[in-house]
CSV table of C-alpha atoms in Angstrom, one decimal:
chain,number,residue,atom,x,y,z
A,1442,UNK,CA,-17.1,1.1,21.7
A,1443,UNK,CA,-17.1,2.3,18.1
A,1444,UNK,CA,-17.3,-0.1,15.1
A,1445,UNK,CA,-15.7,-2.9,17.0
A,1446,UNK,CA,-16.8,-6.0,18.8
A,1447,UNK,CA,-15.2,-6.7,22.2
A,1448,UNK,CA,-12.2,-9.0,21.6
A,1449,UNK,CA,-12.5,-12.5,23.0
A,1450,UNK,CA,-10.0,-13.4,25.7
A,1451,UNK,CA,-6.9,-15.3,24.5
A,1452,UNK,CA,-7.5,-18.9,23.8
A,1453,UNK,CA,-11.3,-18.6,23.6
A,1454,UNK,CA,-11.8,-16.9,20.2
A,1455,UNK,CA,-13.6,-18.9,17.6
A,1456,UNK,CA,-11.4,-20.4,15.0
A,1457,UNK,CA,-13.4,-19.1,12.0
A,1458,UNK,CA,-14.4,-15.6,11.2
A,1459,UNK,CA,-18.1,-15.3,12.1
A,1460,UNK,CA,-20.8,-13.8,9.9
A,1461,UNK,CA,-20.6,-10.4,11.6
A,1462,UNK,CA,-16.9,-10.0,11.0
A,1463,UNK,CA,-17.3,-11.2,7.4
A,1464,UNK,CA,-20.0,-8.6,6.7
A,1465,UNK,CA,-17.7,-5.9,8.0
A,1466,UNK,CA,-14.9,-7.3,6.0
A,1467,UNK,CA,-17.0,-6.9,2.9
A,1468,UNK,CA,-17.3,-3.2,3.5
A,1469,UNK,CA,-13.6,-2.8,3.9
A,1470,UNK,CA,-12.7,-4.9,0.9
A,1471,UNK,CA,-15.0,-2.9,-1.3
A,1472,UNK,CA,-13.3,0.3,-0.2
A,1473,UNK,CA,-9.8,-1.2,-0.7
A,1474,UNK,CA,-10.8,-2.4,-4.2
A,1475,UNK,CA,-11.7,1.2,-5.1
A,1476,UNK,CA,-8.5,2.7,-3.8
A,1477,UNK,CA,-6.0,0.1,-5.1
A,1478,UNK,CA,-7.7,-0.6,-8.5
A,1479,UNK,CA,-7.6,3.1,-9.2
A,1480,UNK,CA,-3.8,3.3,-8.8
A,1481,UNK,CA,-3.2,0.5,-11.2
A,1482,UNK,CA,-5.9,1.3,-13.7
A,1483,UNK,CA,-4.5,4.8,-14.2
A,1484,UNK,CA,-1.0,3.4,-14.9
A,1485,UNK,CA,-2.1,2.0,-18.3
A,1486,UNK,CA,-3.7,5.3,-19.3
A,1487,UNK,CA,-0.6,7.5,-19.2
A,1488,UNK,CA,0.1,7.2,-23.0
A,1489,UNK,CA,-3.6,8.1,-23.6
A,1490,UNK,CA,-3.2,11.2,-21.4
A,1491,UNK,CA,-0.2,12.3,-23.4
A,1492,UNK,CA,-2.2,12.2,-26.7
A,1493,UNK,CA,-5.4,13.7,-25.2
A,1494,UNK,CA,-3.7,16.6,-23.5
A,1495,UNK,CA,-0.7,17.0,-25.8
A,1496,UNK,CA,1.7,16.5,-22.8
A,1497,UNK,CA,5.1,15.0,-22.1
A,1498,UNK,CA,5.6,11.8,-20.1
A,1499,UNK,CA,6.9,13.9,-17.2
A,1500,UNK,CA,3.8,16.0,-17.2
A,1501,UNK,CA,1.3,13.2,-17.3
A,1502,UNK,CA,3.2,11.4,-14.6
A,1503,UNK,CA,1.8,14.0,-12.2
A,1504,UNK,CA,-1.6,12.2,-12.5
A,1505,UNK,CA,0.2,9.4,-10.5
A,1506,UNK,CA,2.5,11.6,-8.4
A,1507,UNK,CA,-0.3,13.9,-7.3
A,1508,UNK,CA,-2.4,11.0,-6.0
A,1509,UNK,CA,0.6,9.5,-4.2
A,1510,UNK,CA,1.5,12.8,-2.5
A,1511,UNK,CA,-2.1,13.3,-1.3
A,1512,UNK,CA,-1.9,9.8,0.2
A,1513,UNK,CA,1.3,10.6,2.0
A,1514,UNK,CA,-0.1,13.8,3.4
A,1515,UNK,CA,-3.4,12.5,4.7
A,1516,UNK,CA,-2.4,9.1,6.1
A,1517,UNK,CA,-0.7,10.6,9.2
A,1518,UNK,CA,-3.9,12.4,10.1
A,1519,UNK,CA,-6.0,9.3,9.9
A,1520,UNK,CA,-5.1,7.9,13.3
A,1521,UNK,CA,-6.0,11.1,15.2
A,1522,UNK,CA,-9.2,11.7,13.1
A,1523,UNK,CA,-10.4,8.1,13.7
A,1524,UNK,CA,-10.0,8.7,17.5
A,1525,UNK,CA,-11.7,12.1,17.2
A,1526,UNK,CA,-14.6,11.5,14.9
A,1527,UNK,CA,-15.0,7.7,14.9
A,1528,UNK,CA,-14.0,5.2,12.3
A,1529,UNK,CA,-17.4,4.8,10.7
A,1530,UNK,CA,-17.9,8.6,10.1
A,1531,UNK,CA,-14.4,9.0,8.8
A,1532,UNK,CA,-14.7,5.9,6.5
A,1533,UNK,CA,-17.9,7.3,5.0
A,1534,UNK,CA,-16.2,10.6,4.4
A,1535,UNK,CA,-13.2,8.9,2.7
A,1536,UNK,CA,-15.6,7.1,0.3
A,1537,UNK,CA,-17.4,10.3,-0.5
A,1538,UNK,CA,-14.1,12.1,-1.2
A,1539,UNK,CA,-12.8,9.3,-3.4
A,1540,UNK,CA,-16.0,8.9,-5.4
A,1541,UNK,CA,-16.5,12.7,-5.9
A,1542,UNK,CA,-12.8,13.0,-6.9
A,1543,UNK,CA,-13.3,10.2,-9.4
A,1544,UNK,CA,-16.4,11.8,-11.0
A,1545,UNK,CA,-14.5,15.1,-11.3
A,1546,UNK,CA,-11.5,13.4,-12.8
A,1547,UNK,CA,-13.8,12.0,-15.5
A,1548,UNK,CA,-15.0,15.6,-16.3
A,1549,UNK,CA,-11.6,17.1,-16.4
A,1550,UNK,CA,-10.9,19.0,-19.7
A,1551,UNK,CA,-7.2,19.8,-19.0
A,1552,UNK,CA,-4.2,18.1,-17.4
A,1553,UNK,CA,-4.0,20.6,-14.5
A,1554,UNK,CA,-7.6,19.9,-13.7
A,1555,UNK,CA,-7.1,16.2,-13.9
A,1556,UNK,CA,-4.1,16.4,-11.5
A,1557,UNK,CA,-6.0,18.6,-9.1
A,1558,UNK,CA,-8.9,16.1,-8.9
A,1559,UNK,CA,-6.5,13.2,-8.5
A,1560,UNK,CA,-5.2,15.0,-5.4
A,1561,UNK,CA,-8.8,15.1,-4.1
A,1562,UNK,CA,-9.1,11.3,-4.9
A,1563,UNK,CA,-5.9,10.7,-3.0
A,1564,UNK,CA,-7.2,12.5,0.1
A,1565,UNK,CA,-10.0,9.9,0.3
A,1566,UNK,CA,-8.0,7.0,-0.9
A,1567,UNK,CA,-5.3,7.6,1.7
A,1568,UNK,CA,-7.7,7.1,4.5
A,1569,UNK,CA,-9.5,4.0,3.2
A,1570,UNK,CA,-6.7,1.5,3.8
A,1571,UNK,CA,-5.6,2.4,7.4
A,1572,UNK,CA,-9.2,2.9,8.4
A,1573,UNK,CA,-10.1,-0.5,6.9
A,1574,UNK,CA,-7.3,-2.2,8.8
A,1575,UNK,CA,-8.4,-0.6,12.0
A,1576,UNK,CA,-12.1,-1.5,11.6
A,1577,UNK,CA,-11.3,-5.2,10.7
A,1578,UNK,CA,-8.7,-5.7,13.5
A,1579,UNK,CA,-11.1,-4.3,16.1
A,1580,UNK,CA,-14.0,-6.4,14.8
A,1581,UNK,CA,-12.2,-9.7,14.7
A,1582,UNK,CA,-10.1,-9.4,17.9
A,1583,UNK,CA,-6.4,-10.1,18.1
A,1584,UNK,CA,-6.6,-13.9,18.0
A,1585,UNK,CA,-7.9,-13.7,14.4
A,1586,UNK,CA,-5.9,-10.8,13.1
A,1587,UNK,CA,-4.1,-13.0,10.7
A,1588,UNK,CA,-7.3,-14.2,9.1
A,1589,UNK,CA,-8.7,-10.6,8.7
A,1590,UNK,CA,-5.4,-9.4,7.2
A,1591,UNK,CA,-5.7,-12.2,4.7
A,1592,UNK,CA,-9.1,-11.0,3.7
A,1593,UNK,CA,-7.9,-7.4,3.4
A,1594,UNK,CA,-4.9,-8.6,1.4
A,1595,UNK,CA,-7.0,-10.0,-1.5
A,1596,UNK,CA,-7.7,-6.6,-3.1
A,1597,UNK,CA,-4.1,-5.5,-2.3
A,1598,UNK,CA,-2.8,-8.3,-4.4
A,1599,UNK,CA,-5.4,-8.6,-7.1
A,1600,UNK,CA,-5.6,-4.8,-7.8
A,1601,UNK,CA,-2.1,-4.6,-9.3
A,1602,UNK,CA,-2.9,-7.8,-11.4
A,1603,UNK,CA,-6.3,-7.0,-12.7
A,1604,UNK,CA,-6.1,-3.2,-12.7
A,1605,UNK,CA,-4.1,-3.0,-15.9
A,1606,UNK,CA,-6.4,-5.5,-17.6
A,1607,UNK,CA,-9.5,-3.5,-16.6
A,1608,UNK,CA,-7.9,-0.2,-17.5
A,1609,UNK,CA,-6.8,-1.4,-20.9
A,1610,UNK,CA,-10.2,-2.8,-21.7
A,1611,UNK,CA,-12.1,0.3,-20.6
A,1612,UNK,CA,-9.8,2.6,-22.7
A,1613,UNK,CA,-10.1,0.3,-25.8
A,1614,UNK,CA,-13.9,-0.3,-25.4
A,1615,UNK,CA,-15.0,3.2,-24.3
A,1616,UNK,CA,-12.7,6.1,-23.3
A,1617,UNK,CA,-10.2,7.1,-20.6
A,1618,UNK,CA,-13.1,8.8,-18.7
A,1619,UNK,CA,-14.5,5.4,-17.8
A,1620,UNK,CA,-11.4,4.4,-15.7
A,1621,UNK,CA,-12.7,7.1,-13.3
A,1622,UNK,CA,-16.4,6.8,-13.8
A,1623,UNK,CA,-16.4,3.2,-12.8
A,1624,UNK,CA,-15.5,4.2,-9.3
A,1625,UNK,CA,-18.8,6.2,-8.9
A,1626,UNK,CA,-21.2,3.2,-8.7
A,1627,UNK,CA,-18.7,1.2,-6.6
A,1628,UNK,CA,-18.5,4.2,-4.3
A,1629,UNK,CA,-22.3,4.5,-4.0
A,1630,UNK,CA,-22.5,0.8,-3.2
A,1631,UNK,CA,-19.7,1.0,-0.6
A,1632,UNK,CA,-21.2,4.1,1.0
A,1633,UNK,CA,-24.6,2.4,1.3
A,1634,UNK,CA,-23.1,-0.8,2.5
A,1635,UNK,CA,-20.9,0.9,5.1
A,1636,UNK,CA,-23.7,3.1,6.4
A,1637,UNK,CA,-25.9,0.1,7.1
A,1638,UNK,CA,-23.4,-2.5,8.3
A,1639,UNK,CA,-20.9,-0.6,10.4
A,1640,UNK,CA,-22.1,0.0,14.0
A,1641,UNK,CA,-22.5,3.5,15.3
A,1642,UNK,CA,-19.5,5.4,16.6
A,1643,UNK,CA,-19.2,6.1,20.3
A,1644,UNK,CA,-16.4,8.6,20.4
A,1645,UNK,CA,-14.5,9.2,23.6
A,1646,UNK,CA,-13.6,12.8,24.6
A,1647,UNK,CA,-11.4,14.1,21.9
A,1648,UNK,CA,-7.6,14.0,22.1
A,1649,UNK,CA,-5.8,17.3,21.5
A,1650,UNK,CA,-4.6,17.6,17.9
A,1651,UNK,CA,-0.9,17.7,17.2
A,1652,UNK,CA,-0.7,20.8,15.1
A,1653,UNK,CA,3.1,21.0,15.2
A,1654,UNK,CA,3.4,17.3,14.2
A,1655,UNK,CA,1.1,17.9,11.2
A,1656,UNK,CA,3.2,20.9,10.1
A,1657,UNK,CA,6.3,18.8,10.3
A,1658,UNK,CA,5.2,15.4,9.1
A,1659,UNK,CA,2.6,15.8,6.4
A,1660,UNK,CA,4.6,18.4,4.3
A,1661,UNK,CA,7.7,16.4,5.1
A,1662,UNK,CA,6.4,13.2,3.7
A,1663,UNK,CA,4.9,15.0,0.6
A,1664,UNK,CA,8.2,16.8,-0.2
A,1665,UNK,CA,10.3,13.7,0.4
A,1666,UNK,CA,8.2,11.6,-1.9
A,1667,UNK,CA,8.0,14.3,-4.5
A,1668,UNK,CA,11.8,14.4,-4.6
A,1669,UNK,CA,12.1,10.7,-4.8
A,1670,UNK,CA,9.4,10.4,-7.5
A,1671,UNK,CA,11.3,12.9,-9.6
A,1672,UNK,CA,14.5,10.7,-9.8
A,1673,UNK,CA,13.3,8.7,-12.8
A,1674,UNK,CA,12.7,12.0,-14.7
A,1675,UNK,CA,16.2,13.4,-13.9
A,1676,UNK,CA,18.1,10.1,-13.9
A,1677,UNK,CA,20.0,11.0,-10.8
A,1678,UNK,CA,19.5,11.7,-7.1
A,1679,UNK,CA,21.8,14.7,-7.2
A,1680,UNK,CA,19.7,16.9,-9.5
A,1681,UNK,CA,18.5,20.1,-7.7
A,1682,UNK,CA,14.9,19.2,-8.5
A,1683,UNK,CA,15.3,15.9,-6.6
A,1684,UNK,CA,17.8,16.9,-3.9
A,1685,UNK,CA,16.1,20.1,-2.5
A,1686,UNK,CA,12.6,18.8,-1.9
A,1687,UNK,CA,13.9,15.4,-0.7
A,1688,UNK,CA,16.3,16.9,1.8
A,1689,UNK,CA,13.8,19.5,3.1
A,1690,UNK,CA,11.3,16.7,3.5
A,1691,UNK,CA,13.8,14.5,5.3
A,1692,UNK,CA,14.7,17.4,7.7
A,1693,UNK,CA,11.0,17.9,8.5
A,1694,UNK,CA,10.5,14.2,9.1
A,1695,UNK,CA,13.6,13.9,11.3
A,1696,UNK,CA,12.5,17.0,13.2
A,1697,UNK,CA,9.2,15.3,13.9
A,1698,UNK,CA,10.9,12.4,15.8
A,1699,UNK,CA,12.0,14.2,19.0
A,1700,UNK,CA,8.7,16.1,19.1
A,1701,UNK,CA,6.7,12.9,18.8
A,1702,UNK,CA,8.7,11.4,21.6
A,1703,UNK,CA,8.7,14.5,23.9
A,1704,UNK,CA,7.0,13.7,27.2
A,1705,UNK,CA,4.8,16.8,26.9
A,1706,UNK,CA,3.4,15.6,23.6
A,1707,UNK,CA,0.8,13.1,24.9
A,1708,UNK,CA,-1.0,12.5,21.6
A,1709,UNK,CA,1.5,12.8,18.7
A,1710,UNK,CA,0.3,12.7,15.1
A,1711,UNK,CA,2.1,9.4,14.6
A,1712,UNK,CA,2.8,7.5,17.8
A,1713,UNK,CA,6.5,6.6,17.6
A,1714,UNK,CA,6.2,5.1,21.1
A,1715,UNK,CA,4.7,2.1,19.3
A,1716,UNK,CA,8.3,1.2,18.4
A,1717,UNK,CA,8.7,0.2,22.1
A,1718,UNK,CA,6.7,-2.8,21.1
A,1719,UNK,CA,9.3,-5.3,19.7
A,1720,UNK,CA,6.9,-7.0,17.3
A,1721,UNK,CA,5.9,-3.6,15.8
A,1722,UNK,CA,9.5,-2.5,15.3
A,1723,UNK,CA,10.6,-5.8,13.6
A,1724,UNK,CA,7.4,-5.7,11.4
A,1725,UNK,CA,8.2,-2.2,10.3
A,1726,UNK,CA,11.7,-3.1,9.3
A,1727,UNK,CA,10.5,-6.2,7.4
A,1728,UNK,CA,7.7,-4.2,5.7
A,1729,UNK,CA,10.2,-1.5,4.6
A,1730,UNK,CA,12.6,-3.9,3.0
A,1731,UNK,CA,9.9,-5.9,1.4
A,1732,UNK,CA,8.0,-2.9,-0.1
A,1733,UNK,CA,11.2,-1.5,-1.6
A,1734,UNK,CA,12.1,-4.8,-3.2
A,1735,UNK,CA,8.8,-6.3,-4.2
A,1736,UNK,CA,6.7,-3.2,-5.1
A,1737,UNK,CA,9.7,-1.5,-6.7
A,1738,UNK,CA,10.4,-4.5,-8.9
A,1739,UNK,CA,6.6,-4.8,-9.7
A,1740,UNK,CA,6.9,-2.2,-12.4
A,1741,UNK,CA,9.5,-4.3,-14.3
A,1742,UNK,CA,7.2,-7.1,-15.2
A,1743,UNK,CA,4.7,-5.3,-17.5
A,1744,UNK,CA,7.6,-3.2,-18.9
A,1745,UNK,CA,9.5,-6.4,-19.9
A,1746,UNK,CA,6.4,-7.8,-21.7
A,1747,UNK,CA,5.8,-4.5,-23.5
A,1748,UNK,CA,9.4,-3.4,-24.4
A,1749,UNK,CA,11.0,-6.8,-25.0
A,1750,UNK,CA,8.2,-9.0,-26.0
A,1751,UNK,CA,6.1,-6.2,-27.7
A,1752,UNK,CA,2.8,-7.0,-25.9
A,1753,UNK,CA,0.2,-4.2,-25.6
A,1754,UNK,CA,-0.9,-2.9,-22.2
A,1755,UNK,CA,-4.0,-5.2,-22.0
A,1756,UNK,CA,-2.0,-8.4,-22.8
A,1757,UNK,CA,0.8,-7.4,-20.5
A,1758,UNK,CA,-1.8,-7.1,-17.7
A,1759,UNK,CA,-3.3,-10.5,-18.6
A,1760,UNK,CA,0.2,-12.1,-18.4
A,1761,UNK,CA,0.6,-10.9,-14.8
A,1762,UNK,CA,-2.5,-12.8,-13.7
A,1763,UNK,CA,-0.7,-16.0,-12.5
A,1764,UNK,CA,0.8,-13.9,-9.7
A,1765,UNK,CA,-2.6,-13.1,-8.3
A,1766,UNK,CA,-3.8,-16.7,-8.7
A,1767,UNK,CA,-0.8,-17.9,-6.7
A,1768,UNK,CA,-1.5,-15.4,-3.9
A,1769,UNK,CA,-5.2,-16.4,-3.8
A,1770,UNK,CA,-4.1,-20.0,-3.0
A,1771,UNK,CA,-1.7,-19.3,-0.1
A,1772,UNK,CA,-3.2,-16.2,1.5
A,1773,UNK,CA,-6.1,-17.8,3.3
A,1774,UNK,CA,-3.9,-20.6,4.5
A,1775,UNK,CA,-1.2,-18.2,5.6
A,1776,UNK,CA,-3.7,-16.2,7.6
A,1777,UNK,CA,-4.9,-19.2,9.6
A,1778,UNK,CA,-1.4,-20.5,10.2
A,1779,UNK,CA,-0.1,-17.0,11.3
A,1780,UNK,CA,-2.8,-17.0,14.0
A,1781,UNK,CA,-2.0,-20.5,15.1
A,1782,UNK,CA,1.8,-20.7,15.0
A,1783,UNK,CA,2.9,-17.1,14.7
A,1784,UNK,CA,3.8,-15.2,11.6
A,1785,UNK,CA,7.6,-15.7,11.7
A,1786,UNK,CA,7.8,-19.1,10.0
A,1787,UNK,CA,5.1,-18.1,7.5
A,1788,UNK,CA,6.9,-14.9,6.4
A,1789,UNK,CA,10.3,-16.7,6.1
A,1790,UNK,CA,8.8,-19.4,3.9
A,1791,UNK,CA,7.0,-16.8,1.8
A,1792,UNK,CA,10.1,-14.7,1.3
A,1793,UNK,CA,12.2,-17.7,0.3
A,1794,UNK,CA,9.6,-18.7,-2.3
A,1795,UNK,CA,9.4,-15.1,-3.7
A,1796,UNK,CA,13.2,-15.1,-3.9
A,1797,UNK,CA,13.2,-18.2,-6.0
A,1798,UNK,CA,10.6,-16.8,-8.4
A,1799,UNK,CA,12.5,-13.5,-8.7
A,1800,UNK,CA,15.7,-15.3,-9.3
A,1801,UNK,CA,14.0,-17.2,-12.1
A,1802,UNK,CA,13.3,-13.9,-13.8
A,1803,UNK,CA,16.9,-12.9,-13.4
A,1804,UNK,CA,17.7,-15.6,-16.0
A,1805,UNK,CA,15.3,-14.4,-18.7
A,1806,UNK,CA,16.2,-13.6,-22.3
A,1807,UNK,CA,14.2,-12.1,-25.2
A,1808,UNK,CA,13.1,-15.7,-26.1
A,1809,UNK,CA,12.4,-17.2,-22.7
A,1810,UNK,CA,9.3,-19.3,-23.0
A,1811,UNK,CA,6.0,-17.9,-21.7
A,1812,UNK,CA,5.5,-21.1,-19.7
A,1813,UNK,CA,8.7,-20.4,-17.7
A,1814,UNK,CA,7.7,-16.7,-17.2
A,1815,UNK,CA,4.2,-17.4,-16.1
A,1816,UNK,CA,5.4,-20.2,-13.8
A,1817,UNK,CA,7.9,-17.8,-12.2
A,1818,UNK,CA,5.1,-15.3,-11.6
A,1819,UNK,CA,2.9,-18.0,-10.1
A,1820,UNK,CA,5.7,-19.0,-7.7
A,1821,UNK,CA,6.1,-15.3,-6.7
A,1822,UNK,CA,2.4,-15.1,-6.1
A,1823,UNK,CA,2.5,-18.2,-3.8
A,1824,UNK,CA,5.2,-16.5,-1.7
A,1825,UNK,CA,3.4,-13.1,-1.7
A,1826,UNK,CA,0.3,-14.7,-0.2
A,1827,UNK,CA,2.3,-15.7,2.8
A,1828,UNK,CA,4.3,-12.5,3.3
A,1829,UNK,CA,2.7,-9.1,3.4
A,1830,UNK,CA,-0.4,-9.7,5.5
A,1831,UNK,CA,1.4,-11.9,8.1
A,1832,UNK,CA,3.8,-9.0,8.6
A,1833,UNK,CA,0.9,-6.7,9.2
A,1834,UNK,CA,-0.6,-9.3,11.6
A,1835,UNK,CA,2.7,-9.4,13.6
A,1836,UNK,CA,2.5,-5.6,13.9
A,1837,UNK,CA,-1.1,-5.3,15.0
A,1838,UNK,CA,-1.9,-8.4,16.9
A,1839,UNK,CA,-0.5,-7.2,20.3
A,1840,UNK,CA,-2.2,-3.7,20.1
A,1841,UNK,CA,-5.5,-2.7,21.7
A,1842,UNK,CA,-8.2,-0.1,21.2
A,1843,UNK,CA,-7.0,3.3,19.7
A,1844,UNK,CA,-3.4,2.0,19.5
A,1845,UNK,CA,-4.7,-0.2,16.6
A,1846,UNK,CA,-5.7,2.9,14.6
A,1847,UNK,CA,-2.2,4.4,15.3
A,1848,UNK,CA,-0.5,1.1,14.4
A,1849,UNK,CA,-2.3,0.6,11.1
A,1850,UNK,CA,-1.6,4.3,10.2
A,1851,UNK,CA,2.1,3.8,10.9
A,1852,UNK,CA,2.3,0.6,8.8
A,1853,UNK,CA,0.5,2.2,5.9
A,1854,UNK,CA,3.0,5.2,5.9
A,1855,UNK,CA,5.9,2.8,6.0
A,1856,UNK,CA,4.5,0.8,3.1
A,1857,UNK,CA,3.7,3.9,1.0
A,1858,UNK,CA,7.1,5.5,1.5
A,1859,UNK,CA,9.1,2.3,0.9
A,1860,UNK,CA,7.1,1.4,-2.2
A,1861,UNK,CA,7.7,4.9,-3.6
A,1862,UNK,CA,11.5,4.6,-2.9
A,1863,UNK,CA,11.6,1.2,-4.5
A,1864,UNK,CA,9.8,2.4,-7.6
A,1865,UNK,CA,12.3,5.2,-8.0
A,1866,UNK,CA,15.3,3.0,-7.4
A,1867,UNK,CA,14.3,0.3,-9.9
A,1868,UNK,CA,13.2,2.9,-12.5
A,1869,UNK,CA,16.7,4.5,-12.4
A,1870,UNK,CA,18.4,1.1,-12.5
A,1871,UNK,CA,16.4,0.1,-15.5
A,1872,UNK,CA,16.7,3.4,-17.3
A,1873,UNK,CA,20.4,3.7,-16.8
A,1874,UNK,CA,20.9,0.1,-17.8
A,1875,UNK,CA,18.9,0.5,-21.0
A,1876,UNK,CA,20.9,3.6,-22.0
A,1877,UNK,CA,24.1,1.6,-22.0
A,1878,UNK,CA,22.7,-1.5,-23.5
A,1879,UNK,CA,22.7,-2.7,-27.1
A,1880,UNK,CA,19.3,-1.5,-28.5
A,1881,UNK,CA,18.1,-4.9,-29.4
A,1882,UNK,CA,15.6,-7.2,-27.7
A,1883,UNK,CA,18.4,-9.4,-26.5
A,1884,UNK,CA,20.3,-6.4,-25.1
A,1885,UNK,CA,17.2,-5.1,-23.3
A,1886,UNK,CA,16.4,-8.5,-21.9
A,1887,UNK,CA,19.9,-8.7,-20.4
A,1888,UNK,CA,19.3,-5.4,-18.6
A,1889,UNK,CA,16.0,-6.6,-17.2
A,1890,UNK,CA,17.7,-9.8,-16.0
A,1891,UNK,CA,20.4,-7.8,-14.1
A,1892,UNK,CA,17.8,-5.6,-12.4
A,1893,UNK,CA,15.7,-8.7,-11.5
A,1894,UNK,CA,18.8,-10.1,-9.9
A,1895,UNK,CA,19.1,-7.0,-7.7
A,1896,UNK,CA,15.4,-7.4,-6.8
A,1897,UNK,CA,16.0,-11.1,-5.8
A,1898,UNK,CA,18.9,-10.1,-3.5
A,1899,UNK,CA,16.8,-7.3,-1.8
A,1900,UNK,CA,13.9,-9.7,-1.3
A,1901,UNK,CA,16.2,-12.3,0.2
A,1902,UNK,CA,17.4,-9.6,2.7
A,1903,UNK,CA,13.9,-9.5,4.2
A,1904,UNK,CA,14.8,-13.0,5.7
A,1905,UNK,CA,16.9,-11.2,8.3
A,1906,UNK,CA,14.1,-9.2,10.1
A,1907,UNK,CA,11.6,-12.0,9.3
A,1908,UNK,CA,13.8,-14.4,11.4
A,1909,UNK,CA,13.0,-12.2,14.5
A,1910,UNK,CA,9.2,-12.2,14.0
A,1911,UNK,CA,7.2,-14.3,16.5
A,1912,UNK,CA,7.4,-18.0,15.6
A,1913,UNK,CA,4.8,-19.2,18.0
A,1914,UNK,CA,1.2,-18.2,18.7
A,1915,UNK,CA,1.2,-14.5,19.9
A,1916,UNK,CA,0.3,-13.7,23.4
A,1917,UNK,CA,-2.5,-11.2,22.8
A,1918,UNK,CA,-1.7,-8.5,25.2
A,1919,UNK,CA,-0.4,-5.0,24.9
A,1920,UNK,CA,3.2,-4.3,25.8
A,1921,UNK,CA,2.7,-1.7,28.6
A,1922,UNK,CA,5.3,0.4,26.8
A,1923,UNK,CA,2.9,0.8,23.9
A,1924,UNK,CA,0.5,2.7,26.2
A,1925,UNK,CA,3.0,5.3,27.3
A,1926,UNK,CA,1.5,8.7,26.7
A,1927,UNK,CA,-2.1,7.5,26.4
């Protein structure tokens, strides 16, 4: 088998992650840190790009949008490519693409060049996360999937917290080029580490490639996300610039569904037959709602500190740190408990805690004490540590072999699309609210409070699908329906 150890039969897996799994986890975490840090580090450099390239906010936003669209386009290909070429080879290629894209970004002399090289970065970055999830899940076996998801969740949570801090410091201490150059030595280390540690691939005879699926799904996702990401610029969904690409993308995505389920299509680009697995379906619904609410609202926190409390980018990033510390406390505990008693109770508890923290932010004013704000962020971090990775565990724990690669690819697409939709929705809510508000700190704070209330309600809605997640130790076997077509 490639890159995986043979899973131990149910009930006999060791309680703790052994050294071999932890070594593999180190490779995956290093790759995830590169990918996730880069997204958040660049977010604090947008004003710098405006000055350097004499560009408008809408133009420099393409440095973020181009990366996101590349992610959306390449993620669907990852499951097939992992089966065809092996996870180790593909992971090494993803690291090379990402590091090379980073080096070229640092050398860019114009905004179009920078956007082009960000797309190259995104092609590598889009493969790192689903491949990492596949490698870890196979290495640990299904009984310990909660623990390995907790390990992988660390960079996913800490990236958004410490990325702005690192980005602000690099820009102030050196120049914007260093937010990209820093990825090069990390990439070299990750490439060397992965080449040594990951076992050789033993690829089975290749599946046929779903060309029609690629023509429908990859451009469909890219067009749909392009339209959605343009909403903040236009202020409305009904602008032609938003509506046309979003609708064309939606039509392509919808057209992919019957083709993916057709009995003649034995190896679809994204295996929608996985939805015949009840746990996967519920986890996808829960992840969709959660990503819209939590990641969408995530952009509000630094904006509040910068716009209402007049903090600079570096200090706004520092003030978000309690959220990461809270997650660090609960995430390892949640991983163990999800394996032992099932993810359902853990996720419901985490969602309830996040809702409390978000509701606390809904009461803020322009003079709310920093102790209250930091305490609210800490509470949300505690809940976050018990939410996202247990949802992932519920989705992947009953899968086997190459269905793991397909399942992790599906979950990453869902998360990426939902987070993009959430970001657009909350940006529009905030922008429209601020246009109608009294232009004072108190007026602006009131708008933020209203939008945080919406976020709290949306987070609370995740309790509905979370209620149906497994609330006892998962029986680690594949639903036969999952294997249809393989």
